[in-house]
Coordinates of C-alpha atoms in Angstrom, one line a residue:
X15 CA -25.9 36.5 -51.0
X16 CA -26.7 38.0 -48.0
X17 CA -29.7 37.4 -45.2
X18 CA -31.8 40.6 -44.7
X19 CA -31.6 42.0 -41.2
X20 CA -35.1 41.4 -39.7
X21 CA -36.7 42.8 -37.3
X22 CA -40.2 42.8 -35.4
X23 CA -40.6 46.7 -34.2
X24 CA -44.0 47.6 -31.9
X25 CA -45.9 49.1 -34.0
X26 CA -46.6 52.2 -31.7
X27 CA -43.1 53.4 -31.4
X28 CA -41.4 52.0 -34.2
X29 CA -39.0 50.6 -32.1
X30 CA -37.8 46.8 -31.6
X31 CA -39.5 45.4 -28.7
X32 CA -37.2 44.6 -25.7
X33 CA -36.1 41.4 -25.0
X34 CA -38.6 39.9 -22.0
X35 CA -39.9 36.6 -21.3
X36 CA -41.8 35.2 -23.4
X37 CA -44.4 34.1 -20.1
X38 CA -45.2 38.1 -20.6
X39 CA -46.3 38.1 -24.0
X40 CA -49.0 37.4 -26.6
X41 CA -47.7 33.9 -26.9
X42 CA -47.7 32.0 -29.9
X43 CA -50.8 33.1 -31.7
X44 CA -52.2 35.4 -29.4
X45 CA -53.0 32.6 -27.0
X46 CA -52.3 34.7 -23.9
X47 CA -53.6 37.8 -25.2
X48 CA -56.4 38.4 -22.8
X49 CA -54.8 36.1 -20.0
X50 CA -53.8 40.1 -17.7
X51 CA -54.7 39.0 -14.2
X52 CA -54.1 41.8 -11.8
X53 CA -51.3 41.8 -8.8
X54 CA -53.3 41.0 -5.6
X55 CA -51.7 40.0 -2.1
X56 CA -52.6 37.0 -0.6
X57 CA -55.5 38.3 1.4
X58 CA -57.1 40.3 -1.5
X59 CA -56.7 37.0 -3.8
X60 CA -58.0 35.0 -0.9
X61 CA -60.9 36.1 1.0
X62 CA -63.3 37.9 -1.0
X63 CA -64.2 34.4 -2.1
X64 CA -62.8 32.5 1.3
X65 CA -66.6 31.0 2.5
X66 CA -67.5 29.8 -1.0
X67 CA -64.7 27.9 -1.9
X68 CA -65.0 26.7 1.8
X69 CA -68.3 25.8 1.7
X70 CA -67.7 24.5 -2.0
X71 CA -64.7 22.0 -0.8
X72 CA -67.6 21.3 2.2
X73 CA -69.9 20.2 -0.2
X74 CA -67.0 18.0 -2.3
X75 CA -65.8 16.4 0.8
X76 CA -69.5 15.2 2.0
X77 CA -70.5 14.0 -1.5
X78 CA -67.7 13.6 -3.6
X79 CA -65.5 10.1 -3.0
X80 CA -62.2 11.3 -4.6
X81 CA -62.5 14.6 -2.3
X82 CA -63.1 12.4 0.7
X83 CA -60.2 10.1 0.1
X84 CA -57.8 12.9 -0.7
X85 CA -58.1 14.1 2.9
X86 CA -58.6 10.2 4.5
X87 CA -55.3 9.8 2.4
X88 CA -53.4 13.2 4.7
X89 CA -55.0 12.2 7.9
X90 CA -53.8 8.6 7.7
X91 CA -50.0 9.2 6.9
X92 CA -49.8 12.4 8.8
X93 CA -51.5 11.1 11.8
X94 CA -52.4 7.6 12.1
X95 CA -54.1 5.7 14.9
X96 CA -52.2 7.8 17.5
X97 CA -50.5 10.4 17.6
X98 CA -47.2 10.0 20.2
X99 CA -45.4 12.1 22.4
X100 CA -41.8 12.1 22.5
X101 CA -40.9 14.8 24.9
X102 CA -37.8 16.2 24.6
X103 CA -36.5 19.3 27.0
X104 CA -33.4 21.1 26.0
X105 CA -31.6 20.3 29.1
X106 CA -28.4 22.5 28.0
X107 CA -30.6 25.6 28.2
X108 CA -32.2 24.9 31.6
X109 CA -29.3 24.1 33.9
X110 CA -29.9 20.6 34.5
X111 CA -28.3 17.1 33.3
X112 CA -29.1 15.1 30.7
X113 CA -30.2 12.2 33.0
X114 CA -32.8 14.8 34.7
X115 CA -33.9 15.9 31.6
X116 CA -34.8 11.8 30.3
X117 CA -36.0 10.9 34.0
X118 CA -38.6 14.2 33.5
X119 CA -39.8 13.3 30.0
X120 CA -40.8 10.2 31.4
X121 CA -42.9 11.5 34.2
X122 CA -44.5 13.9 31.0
X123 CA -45.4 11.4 28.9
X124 CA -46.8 9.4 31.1
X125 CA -49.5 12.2 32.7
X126 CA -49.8 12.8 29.3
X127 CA -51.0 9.5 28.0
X128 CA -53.2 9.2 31.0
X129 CA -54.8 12.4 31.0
X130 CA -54.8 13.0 26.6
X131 CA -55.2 9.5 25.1
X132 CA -58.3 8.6 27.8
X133 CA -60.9 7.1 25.4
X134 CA -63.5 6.7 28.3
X135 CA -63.4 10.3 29.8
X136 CA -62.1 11.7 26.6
X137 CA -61.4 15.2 29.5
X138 CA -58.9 16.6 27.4
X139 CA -62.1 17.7 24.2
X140 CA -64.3 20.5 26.0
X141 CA -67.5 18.2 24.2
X142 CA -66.3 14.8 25.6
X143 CA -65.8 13.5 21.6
X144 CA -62.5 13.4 21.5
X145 CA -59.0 12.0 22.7
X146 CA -55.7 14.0 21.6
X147 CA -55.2 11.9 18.8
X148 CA -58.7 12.3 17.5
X149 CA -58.1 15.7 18.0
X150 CA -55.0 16.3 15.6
X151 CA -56.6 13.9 13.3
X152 CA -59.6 16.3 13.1
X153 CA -57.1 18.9 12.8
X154 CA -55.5 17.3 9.7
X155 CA -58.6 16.6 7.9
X156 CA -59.8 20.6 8.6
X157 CA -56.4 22.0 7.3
X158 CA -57.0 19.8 4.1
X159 CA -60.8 21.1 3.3
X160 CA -60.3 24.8 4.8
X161 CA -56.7 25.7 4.9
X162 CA -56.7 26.2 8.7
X163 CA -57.4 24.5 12.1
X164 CA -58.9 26.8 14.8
X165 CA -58.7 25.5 18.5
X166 CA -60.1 27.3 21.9
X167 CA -58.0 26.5 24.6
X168 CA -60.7 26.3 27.3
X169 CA -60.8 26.4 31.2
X170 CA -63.2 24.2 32.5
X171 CA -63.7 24.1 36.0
X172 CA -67.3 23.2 36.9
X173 CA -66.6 19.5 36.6
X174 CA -65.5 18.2 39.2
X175 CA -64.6 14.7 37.5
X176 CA -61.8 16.3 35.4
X177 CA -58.1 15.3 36.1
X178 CA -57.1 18.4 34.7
X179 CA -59.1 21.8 33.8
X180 CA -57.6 22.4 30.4
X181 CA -59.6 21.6 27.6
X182 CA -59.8 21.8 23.7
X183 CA -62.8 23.4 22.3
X184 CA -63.1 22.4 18.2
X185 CA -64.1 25.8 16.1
X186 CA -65.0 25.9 12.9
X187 CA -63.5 28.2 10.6
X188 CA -66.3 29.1 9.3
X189 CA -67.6 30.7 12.4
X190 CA -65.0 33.1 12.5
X191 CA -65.9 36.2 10.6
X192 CA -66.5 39.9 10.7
X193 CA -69.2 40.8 13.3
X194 CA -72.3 41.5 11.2
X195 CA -70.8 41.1 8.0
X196 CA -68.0 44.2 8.7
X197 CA -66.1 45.3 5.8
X198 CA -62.4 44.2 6.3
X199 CA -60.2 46.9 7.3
X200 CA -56.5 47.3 8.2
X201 CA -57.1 45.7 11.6
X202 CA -59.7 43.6 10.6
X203 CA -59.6 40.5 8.2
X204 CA -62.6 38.1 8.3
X205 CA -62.5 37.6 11.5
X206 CA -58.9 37.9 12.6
X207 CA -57.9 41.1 14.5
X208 CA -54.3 42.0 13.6
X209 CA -51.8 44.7 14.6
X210 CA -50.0 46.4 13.0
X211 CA -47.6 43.9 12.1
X212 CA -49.8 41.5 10.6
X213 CA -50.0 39.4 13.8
X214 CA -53.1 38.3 15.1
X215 CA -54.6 39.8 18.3
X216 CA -57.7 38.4 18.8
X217 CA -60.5 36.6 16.7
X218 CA -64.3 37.1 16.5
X219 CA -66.0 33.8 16.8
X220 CA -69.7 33.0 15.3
X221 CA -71.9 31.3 17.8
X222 CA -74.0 28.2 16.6
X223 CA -77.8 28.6 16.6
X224 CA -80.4 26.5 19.0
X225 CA -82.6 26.1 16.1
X226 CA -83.9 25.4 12.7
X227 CA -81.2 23.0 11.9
X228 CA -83.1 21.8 9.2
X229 CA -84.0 24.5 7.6
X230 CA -81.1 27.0 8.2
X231 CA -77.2 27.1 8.2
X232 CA -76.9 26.7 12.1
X233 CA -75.0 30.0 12.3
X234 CA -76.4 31.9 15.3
X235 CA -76.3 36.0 15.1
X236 CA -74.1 37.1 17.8
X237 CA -70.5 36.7 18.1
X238 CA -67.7 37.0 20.7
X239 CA -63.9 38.1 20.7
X240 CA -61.4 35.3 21.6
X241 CA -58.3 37.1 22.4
X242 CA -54.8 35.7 20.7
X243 CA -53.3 34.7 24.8
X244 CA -53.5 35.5 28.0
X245 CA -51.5 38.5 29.6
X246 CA -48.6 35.9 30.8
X247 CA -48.6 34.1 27.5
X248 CA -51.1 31.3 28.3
X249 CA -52.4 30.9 24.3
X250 CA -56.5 30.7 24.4
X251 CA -56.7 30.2 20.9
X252 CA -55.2 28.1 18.5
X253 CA -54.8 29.3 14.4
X254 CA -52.2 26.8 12.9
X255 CA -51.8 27.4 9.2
X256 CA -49.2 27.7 6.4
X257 CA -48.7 31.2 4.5
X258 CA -47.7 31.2 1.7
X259 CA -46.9 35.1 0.8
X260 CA -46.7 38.0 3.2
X261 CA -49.8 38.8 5.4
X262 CA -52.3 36.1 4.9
X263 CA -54.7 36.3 7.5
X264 CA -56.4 33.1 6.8
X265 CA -55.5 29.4 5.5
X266 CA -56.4 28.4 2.0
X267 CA -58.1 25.4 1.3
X268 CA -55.9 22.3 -1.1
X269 CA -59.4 22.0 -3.1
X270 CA -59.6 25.5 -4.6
X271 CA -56.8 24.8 -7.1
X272 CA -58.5 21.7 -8.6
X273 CA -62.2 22.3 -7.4
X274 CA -63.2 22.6 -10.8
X275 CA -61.9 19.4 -12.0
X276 CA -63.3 17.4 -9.1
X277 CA -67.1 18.4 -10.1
X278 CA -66.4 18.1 -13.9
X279 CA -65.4 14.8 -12.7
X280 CA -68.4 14.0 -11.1
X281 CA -70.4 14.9 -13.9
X282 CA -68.4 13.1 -16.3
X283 CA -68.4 9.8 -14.5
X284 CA -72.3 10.0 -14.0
X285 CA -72.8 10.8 -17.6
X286 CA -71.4 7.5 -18.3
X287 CA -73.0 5.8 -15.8
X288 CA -76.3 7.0 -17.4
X289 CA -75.0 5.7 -20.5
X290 CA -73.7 2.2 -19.5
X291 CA -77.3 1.4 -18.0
X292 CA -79.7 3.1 -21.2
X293 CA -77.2 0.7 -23.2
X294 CA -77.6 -1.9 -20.8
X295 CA -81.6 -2.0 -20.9
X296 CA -82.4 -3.5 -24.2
X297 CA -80.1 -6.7 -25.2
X298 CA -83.0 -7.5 -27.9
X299 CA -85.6 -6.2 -29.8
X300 CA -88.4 -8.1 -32.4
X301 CA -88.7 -6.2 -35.4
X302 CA -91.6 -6.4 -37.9
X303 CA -91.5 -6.4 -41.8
X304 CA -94.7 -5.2 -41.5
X305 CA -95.3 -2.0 -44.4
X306 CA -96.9 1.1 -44.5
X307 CA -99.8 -0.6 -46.6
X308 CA -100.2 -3.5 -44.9
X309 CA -100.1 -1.7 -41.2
X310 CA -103.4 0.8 -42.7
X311 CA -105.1 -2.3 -43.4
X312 CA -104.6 -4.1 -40.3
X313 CA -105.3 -1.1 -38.4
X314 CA -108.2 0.2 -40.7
X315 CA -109.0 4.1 -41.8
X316 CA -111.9 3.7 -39.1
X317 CA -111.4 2.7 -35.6
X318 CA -107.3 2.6 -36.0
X319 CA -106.8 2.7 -32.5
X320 CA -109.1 -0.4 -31.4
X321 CA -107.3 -2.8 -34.5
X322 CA -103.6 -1.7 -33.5
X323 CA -104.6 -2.4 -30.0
X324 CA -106.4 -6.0 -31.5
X325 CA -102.8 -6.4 -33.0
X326 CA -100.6 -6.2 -30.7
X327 CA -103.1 -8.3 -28.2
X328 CA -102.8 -10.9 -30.8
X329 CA -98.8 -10.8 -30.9
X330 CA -98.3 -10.4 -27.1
X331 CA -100.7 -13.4 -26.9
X332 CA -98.3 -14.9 -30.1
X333 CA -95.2 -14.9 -27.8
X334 CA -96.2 -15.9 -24.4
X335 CA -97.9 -19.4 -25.6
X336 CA -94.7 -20.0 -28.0
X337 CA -92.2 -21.4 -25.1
X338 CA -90.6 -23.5 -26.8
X339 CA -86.9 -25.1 -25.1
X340 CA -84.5 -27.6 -25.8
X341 CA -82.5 -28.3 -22.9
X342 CA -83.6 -25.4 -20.3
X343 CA -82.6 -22.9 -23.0
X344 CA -85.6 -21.2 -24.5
X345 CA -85.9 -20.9 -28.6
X346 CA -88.0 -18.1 -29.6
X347 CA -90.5 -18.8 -32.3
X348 CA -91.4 -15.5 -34.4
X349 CA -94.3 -14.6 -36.1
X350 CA -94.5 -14.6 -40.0
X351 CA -92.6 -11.5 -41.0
X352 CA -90.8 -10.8 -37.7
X353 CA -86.7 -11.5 -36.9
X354 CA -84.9 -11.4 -33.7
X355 CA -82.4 -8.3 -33.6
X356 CA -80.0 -9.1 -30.6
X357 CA -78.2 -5.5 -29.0
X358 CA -74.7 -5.0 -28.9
X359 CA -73.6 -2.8 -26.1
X360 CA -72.2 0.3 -27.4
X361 CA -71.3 0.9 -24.1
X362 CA -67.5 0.8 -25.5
X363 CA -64.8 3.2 -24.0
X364 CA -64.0 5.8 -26.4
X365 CA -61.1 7.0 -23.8
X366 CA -62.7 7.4 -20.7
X367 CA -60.9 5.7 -19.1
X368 CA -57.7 8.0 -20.4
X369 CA -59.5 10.9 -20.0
X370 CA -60.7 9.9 -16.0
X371 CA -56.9 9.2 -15.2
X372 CA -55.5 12.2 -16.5
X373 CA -58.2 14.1 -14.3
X374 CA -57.3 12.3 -11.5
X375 CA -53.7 13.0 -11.8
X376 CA -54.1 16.4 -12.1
X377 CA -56.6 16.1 -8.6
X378 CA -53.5 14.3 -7.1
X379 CA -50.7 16.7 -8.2
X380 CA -52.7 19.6 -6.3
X381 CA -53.8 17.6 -3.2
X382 CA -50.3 16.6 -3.1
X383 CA -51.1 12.6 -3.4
X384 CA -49.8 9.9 -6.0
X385 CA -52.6 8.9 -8.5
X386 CA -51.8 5.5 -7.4
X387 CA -52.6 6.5 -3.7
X388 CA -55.8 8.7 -5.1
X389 CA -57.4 6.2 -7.3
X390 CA -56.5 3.0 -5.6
X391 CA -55.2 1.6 -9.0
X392 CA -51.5 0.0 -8.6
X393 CA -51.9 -1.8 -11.6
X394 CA -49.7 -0.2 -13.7
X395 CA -46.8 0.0 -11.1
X396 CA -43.7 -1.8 -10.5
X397 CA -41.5 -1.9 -7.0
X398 CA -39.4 0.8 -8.1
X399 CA -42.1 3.6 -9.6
X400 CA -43.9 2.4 -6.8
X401 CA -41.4 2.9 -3.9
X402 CA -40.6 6.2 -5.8
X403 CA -44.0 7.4 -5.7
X404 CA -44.8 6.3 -1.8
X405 CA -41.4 8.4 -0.7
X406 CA -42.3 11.4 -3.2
X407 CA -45.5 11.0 -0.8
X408 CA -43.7 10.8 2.2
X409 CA -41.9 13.9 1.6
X410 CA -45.4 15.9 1.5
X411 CA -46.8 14.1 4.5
X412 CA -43.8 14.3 7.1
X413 CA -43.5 18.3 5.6
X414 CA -47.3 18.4 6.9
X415 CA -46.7 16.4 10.2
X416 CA -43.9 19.1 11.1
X417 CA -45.7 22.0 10.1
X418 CA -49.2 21.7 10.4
X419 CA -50.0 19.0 13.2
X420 CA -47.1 18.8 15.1
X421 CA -47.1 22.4 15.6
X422 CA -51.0 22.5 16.6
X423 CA -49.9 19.5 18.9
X424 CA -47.2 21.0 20.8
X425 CA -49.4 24.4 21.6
X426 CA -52.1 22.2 23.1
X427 CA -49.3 20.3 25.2
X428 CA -47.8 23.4 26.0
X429 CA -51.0 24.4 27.8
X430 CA -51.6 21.1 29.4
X431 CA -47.9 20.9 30.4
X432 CA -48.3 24.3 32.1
X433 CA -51.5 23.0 34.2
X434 CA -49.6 19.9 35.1
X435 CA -46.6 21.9 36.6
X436 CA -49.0 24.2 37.9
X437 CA -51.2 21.5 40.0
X438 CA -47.7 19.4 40.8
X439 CA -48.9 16.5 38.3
X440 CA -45.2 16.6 37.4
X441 CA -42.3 18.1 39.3
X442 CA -39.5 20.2 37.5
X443 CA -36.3 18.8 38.0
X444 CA -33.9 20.0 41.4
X445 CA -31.2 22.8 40.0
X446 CA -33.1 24.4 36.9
X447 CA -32.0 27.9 36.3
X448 CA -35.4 28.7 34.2
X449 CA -38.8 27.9 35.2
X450 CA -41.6 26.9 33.0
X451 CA -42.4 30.6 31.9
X452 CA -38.8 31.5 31.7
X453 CA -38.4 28.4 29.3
X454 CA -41.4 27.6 28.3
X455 CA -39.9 26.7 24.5
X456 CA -37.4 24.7 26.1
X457 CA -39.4 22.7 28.6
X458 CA -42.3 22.1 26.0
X459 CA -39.8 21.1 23.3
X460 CA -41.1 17.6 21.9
X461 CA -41.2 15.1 18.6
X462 CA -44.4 13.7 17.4
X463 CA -44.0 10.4 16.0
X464 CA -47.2 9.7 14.0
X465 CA -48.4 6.8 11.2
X466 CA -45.1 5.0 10.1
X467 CA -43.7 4.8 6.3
X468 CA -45.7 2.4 4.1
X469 CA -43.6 -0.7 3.2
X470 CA -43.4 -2.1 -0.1
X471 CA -41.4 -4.6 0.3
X472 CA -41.1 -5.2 3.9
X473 CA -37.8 -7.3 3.9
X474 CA -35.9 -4.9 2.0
X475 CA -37.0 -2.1 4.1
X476 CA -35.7 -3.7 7.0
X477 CA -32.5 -4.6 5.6
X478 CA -31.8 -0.9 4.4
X479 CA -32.5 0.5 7.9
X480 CA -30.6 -2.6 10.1
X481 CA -27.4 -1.2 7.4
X482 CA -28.3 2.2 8.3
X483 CA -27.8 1.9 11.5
X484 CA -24.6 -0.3 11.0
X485 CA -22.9 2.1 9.0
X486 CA -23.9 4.6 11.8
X487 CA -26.2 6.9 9.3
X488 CA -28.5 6.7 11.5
X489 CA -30.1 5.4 15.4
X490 CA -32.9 3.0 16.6
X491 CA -35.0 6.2 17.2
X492 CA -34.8 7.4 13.9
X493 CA -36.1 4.1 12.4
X494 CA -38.8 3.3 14.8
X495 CA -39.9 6.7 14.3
X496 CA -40.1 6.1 10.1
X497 CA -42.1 3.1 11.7
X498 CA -44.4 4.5 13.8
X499 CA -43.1 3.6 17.0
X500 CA -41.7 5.3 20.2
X501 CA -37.8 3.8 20.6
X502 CA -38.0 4.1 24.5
X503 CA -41.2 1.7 24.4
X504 CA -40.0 -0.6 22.3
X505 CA -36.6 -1.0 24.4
X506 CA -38.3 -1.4 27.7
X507 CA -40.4 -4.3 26.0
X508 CA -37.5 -6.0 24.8
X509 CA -36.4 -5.7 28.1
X510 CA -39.5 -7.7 30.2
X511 CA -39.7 -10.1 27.5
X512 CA -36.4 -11.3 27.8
X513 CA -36.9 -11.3 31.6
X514 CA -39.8 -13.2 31.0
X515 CA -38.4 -15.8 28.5
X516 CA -35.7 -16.5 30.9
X517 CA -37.9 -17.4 33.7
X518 CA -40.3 -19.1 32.1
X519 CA -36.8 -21.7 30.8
X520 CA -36.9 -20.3 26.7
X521 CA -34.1 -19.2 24.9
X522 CA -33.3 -15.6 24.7
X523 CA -34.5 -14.2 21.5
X524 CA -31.9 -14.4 18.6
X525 CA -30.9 -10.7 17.6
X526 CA -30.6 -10.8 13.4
X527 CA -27.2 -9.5 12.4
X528 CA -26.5 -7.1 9.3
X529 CA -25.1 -10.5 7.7
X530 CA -27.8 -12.3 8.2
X531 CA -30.2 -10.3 6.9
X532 CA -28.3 -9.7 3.8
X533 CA -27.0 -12.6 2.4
X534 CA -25.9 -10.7 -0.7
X535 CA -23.2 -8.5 1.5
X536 CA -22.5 -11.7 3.3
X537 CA -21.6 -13.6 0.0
X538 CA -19.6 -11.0 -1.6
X539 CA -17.3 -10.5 1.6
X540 CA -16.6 -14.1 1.8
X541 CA -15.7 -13.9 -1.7
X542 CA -13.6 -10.7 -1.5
X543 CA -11.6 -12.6 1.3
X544 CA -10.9 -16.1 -1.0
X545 CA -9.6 -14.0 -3.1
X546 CA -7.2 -12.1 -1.1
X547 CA -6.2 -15.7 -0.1

């Protein structure tokens, strides 16, 4: 016996339906059958509703704790406690030696610490706030709430006091917008002035208003067109963001895709806070056998109120006089008829506590966190899912380093480094076939080495990079870097405190070798070689 031949036909043609996806259909019971969102680019998708979801992730970051730590979590392993300049030229495109090249990142980076990282003066903010690394850190945080950071590179000259005139003024993005509420048009996109290319020309910043603070939104009602860069290139204002389809104008914020689960979450944990203490408020209560017929005659058909008030005078009066103890513990003594219910919490879990850590690990998939590293709880974790999860981490934070702060980094050293040439802070090398303009990529060219890796287990990270290096997969720059620290510092330490030790009569310091450090290896060669014996 044969199998009829079936098959499902659309009902207006009469014809089998072609063979799609099944992400375009119905889905199984019509799930998906009024899921039809339109086609919209990036801009059209993002800025009709660009100030609310800013001002919503605003109002999560002040109030919420999650929300706060999410972006505490980006700015401490993108950034750190300071930010470092590793300048690197590219000497092979400028004509001079490799030696000249080293010899000149030195000079840099040390006008640069002097003049960026001064926590006194703080010159290098336009409010006096600031040092650089406070300045990226700001950055970080800003990118994580509103998508975007948004820097005026300002020329400051009426202080006198200031090493050098460049300085960063902080914008908000939510001052840049369409004068007077403009529609967006092809040339203008909240804010941002474009060409006809997509790429950004100039941008209309909000001013801040003198008063009402209180009362208003501190927006002021005039605003003023920052252009893109100067004539010779000099940027004057900073947009550092990452698209993520063709023409976005503006950054997206990481709270819009899981805004909505942060403040159900907020809801849902106060709800049972509310609970936990109403259940927590009574732990007894004295109950009365008293009946219906015996309550009417106690209180009386005539003046009820004055003999249940009589009543209960008579039982409060009952129960403070009966103090009776045995031992400091107190033994209560009940009136004829009445027993001594003692409350259970019901306070139990019912899943909450399921139901909060699957929220939070959907929060942490979209801020791009482990829900370990979200919700402080590691103790459900071993040293492997736990190492797995910190370099999943990694991987997301060292993407943002290189793209987001790194890159608003380098254009505010590119305009300091231009003043410090300018002025003679620092002196290009003799023989350069390119001056700063000419090369200005190549003689701004630099590394950022911010927070280092987290360390588990801080032996076995050691012993993995000290065979890194070994097996010549990698240098003691790379590794200080995954560490947080500058290679060149750390050599020319090693280098006075030998010199020191020696004069002051101690041994030199005793360098660990591969062996050393991993007995394991160590073992298993000796025993490889007794047996070839």
């Amino acid at each position: 016996m044969s199998l009829p031949d079936i098959k499902i036909v659309n009902p207006q043609t009469g014809q089998p339906f072609a063979s799609t996806y099944s992400g375009t259909g119905a889905g199984f019971g019509g799930q998906m059958r009024t899921w039809s969102p339109s086609p919209r680019t990036a801009d059209a998708a993002l800025l009709p509703g660009l100030d609310l979801g800013n001002a919503r992730a605003d109002d999560l970051m002040r109030n919420h704790g999650i929300a706060h730590g999410g972006v505490q979590l980006h700015i401490d392993n993108i950034v750190g406690h300071m930010f470092r300049l590793s300048a690197k030229p590219k000497w092979q495109r400028l004509g001079i030696s490799e030696a000249d090249a080293r010899a000149f990142a030195k000079d840099v980076e040390a006008a640069w610490v002097e003049y960026a990282e001064d926590p006194v003066g703080c010159y290098m903010d336009a409010e006096r706030k600031r040092t650089f690394t406070m300045l990226i850190r700001e950055g970080v945080g800003c990118h994580t709430g509103r998508g975007e950071i948004m820097n005026i590179v300002d020329w400051i000259g009426d202080r006198p006091d200031h090493l050098l005139k460049t300085a960063i003024k902080v914008v908000s993005p939510l001052r840049v917008s369409n004068p007077h509420q403009l529609m967006n048009n092809a040339e203008l996109r909240n804010g941002v002035r474009i060409d006809r290319r997509g790429a950004a020309i100039s941008y209309w910043v909000r001013d801040t208003a003198d008063h009402n603070y209180g009362m208003g939104d501190g927006f002021g009602s005039t605003w003023k067109e920052i252009p893109r860069e100067t004539g010779w290139g000099r940027q004057q204002f900073i947009h550092v963001f990452e698209p993520t389809d063709d023409g976005q104008t503006r950054g997206v914020n990481k709270f819009l895709s899981v805004m909505e689960q942060i403040h159900m979450l907020s809801k849902l944990q106060n709800t049972k806070l509310q609970n936990a203490i109403v259940n927590a408020m009574y732990a007894a209560t004295i109950e009365s056998e008293l009946g219906p017929e015996t309550a009417f005659q106690v209180i009386g058909l005539e003046d009820g109120d004055k003999k249940l008030e009589d009543y209960m005078t008579l039982i409060a009066d009952y129960h403070k006089g009966a103090d009776i103890r045995m031992n400091g513990v107190k033994i209560p003594h009940l009136m004829p008829g009445e027993h001594l219910n003692l409350k259970t919490s019901s306070n139990a879990d019912n899943g909450f506590g399921e139901l909060e850590a699957a929220i939070l690990r959907y929060i942490a998939a979209g801020l791009g966190t482990s829900y370990e590293q979200l919700s402080r709880d590691y103790s459900k974790v071993n040293y492997s899912s736990g190492r797995l999860s910190m370099m999943e981490n990694w991987r997301h934070f060292m993407g943002k380093r290189k793209v987001i702060a790194s890159r608003h980094a380098s254009m505010i050293y590119a305009a300091v480094l231009e003043e410090m040439i300018d002025r003679k802070w620092v002196t290009l090398p003799r023989g350069a076939t390119r001056n700063f303009y000419e090369g200005k990529a190549a003689w701004c060219n630099a590394e950022w080495i911010g927070s280092g890796r987290i360390a588990i287990d801080g032996l076995k990270e050691v012993k993995e990079a000290v065979l890194r290096i070994d097996a010549g997969l990698s240098t003691y720059e790379k590794e200080l870097a995954i560490m947080g620290e500058d290679s060149q510092e750390i050599f020319e330490q090693q280098v006075r405190e030998i010199a020191e030790r020696k004069e002051k009569g101690l041994p030199p310091p005793s360098w660990m070798k591969t062996q050393a450090l991993a007995p394991d290896q160590e073992d298993a060669s000796n025993a490889a070689e007794s047996a070839a014996a």
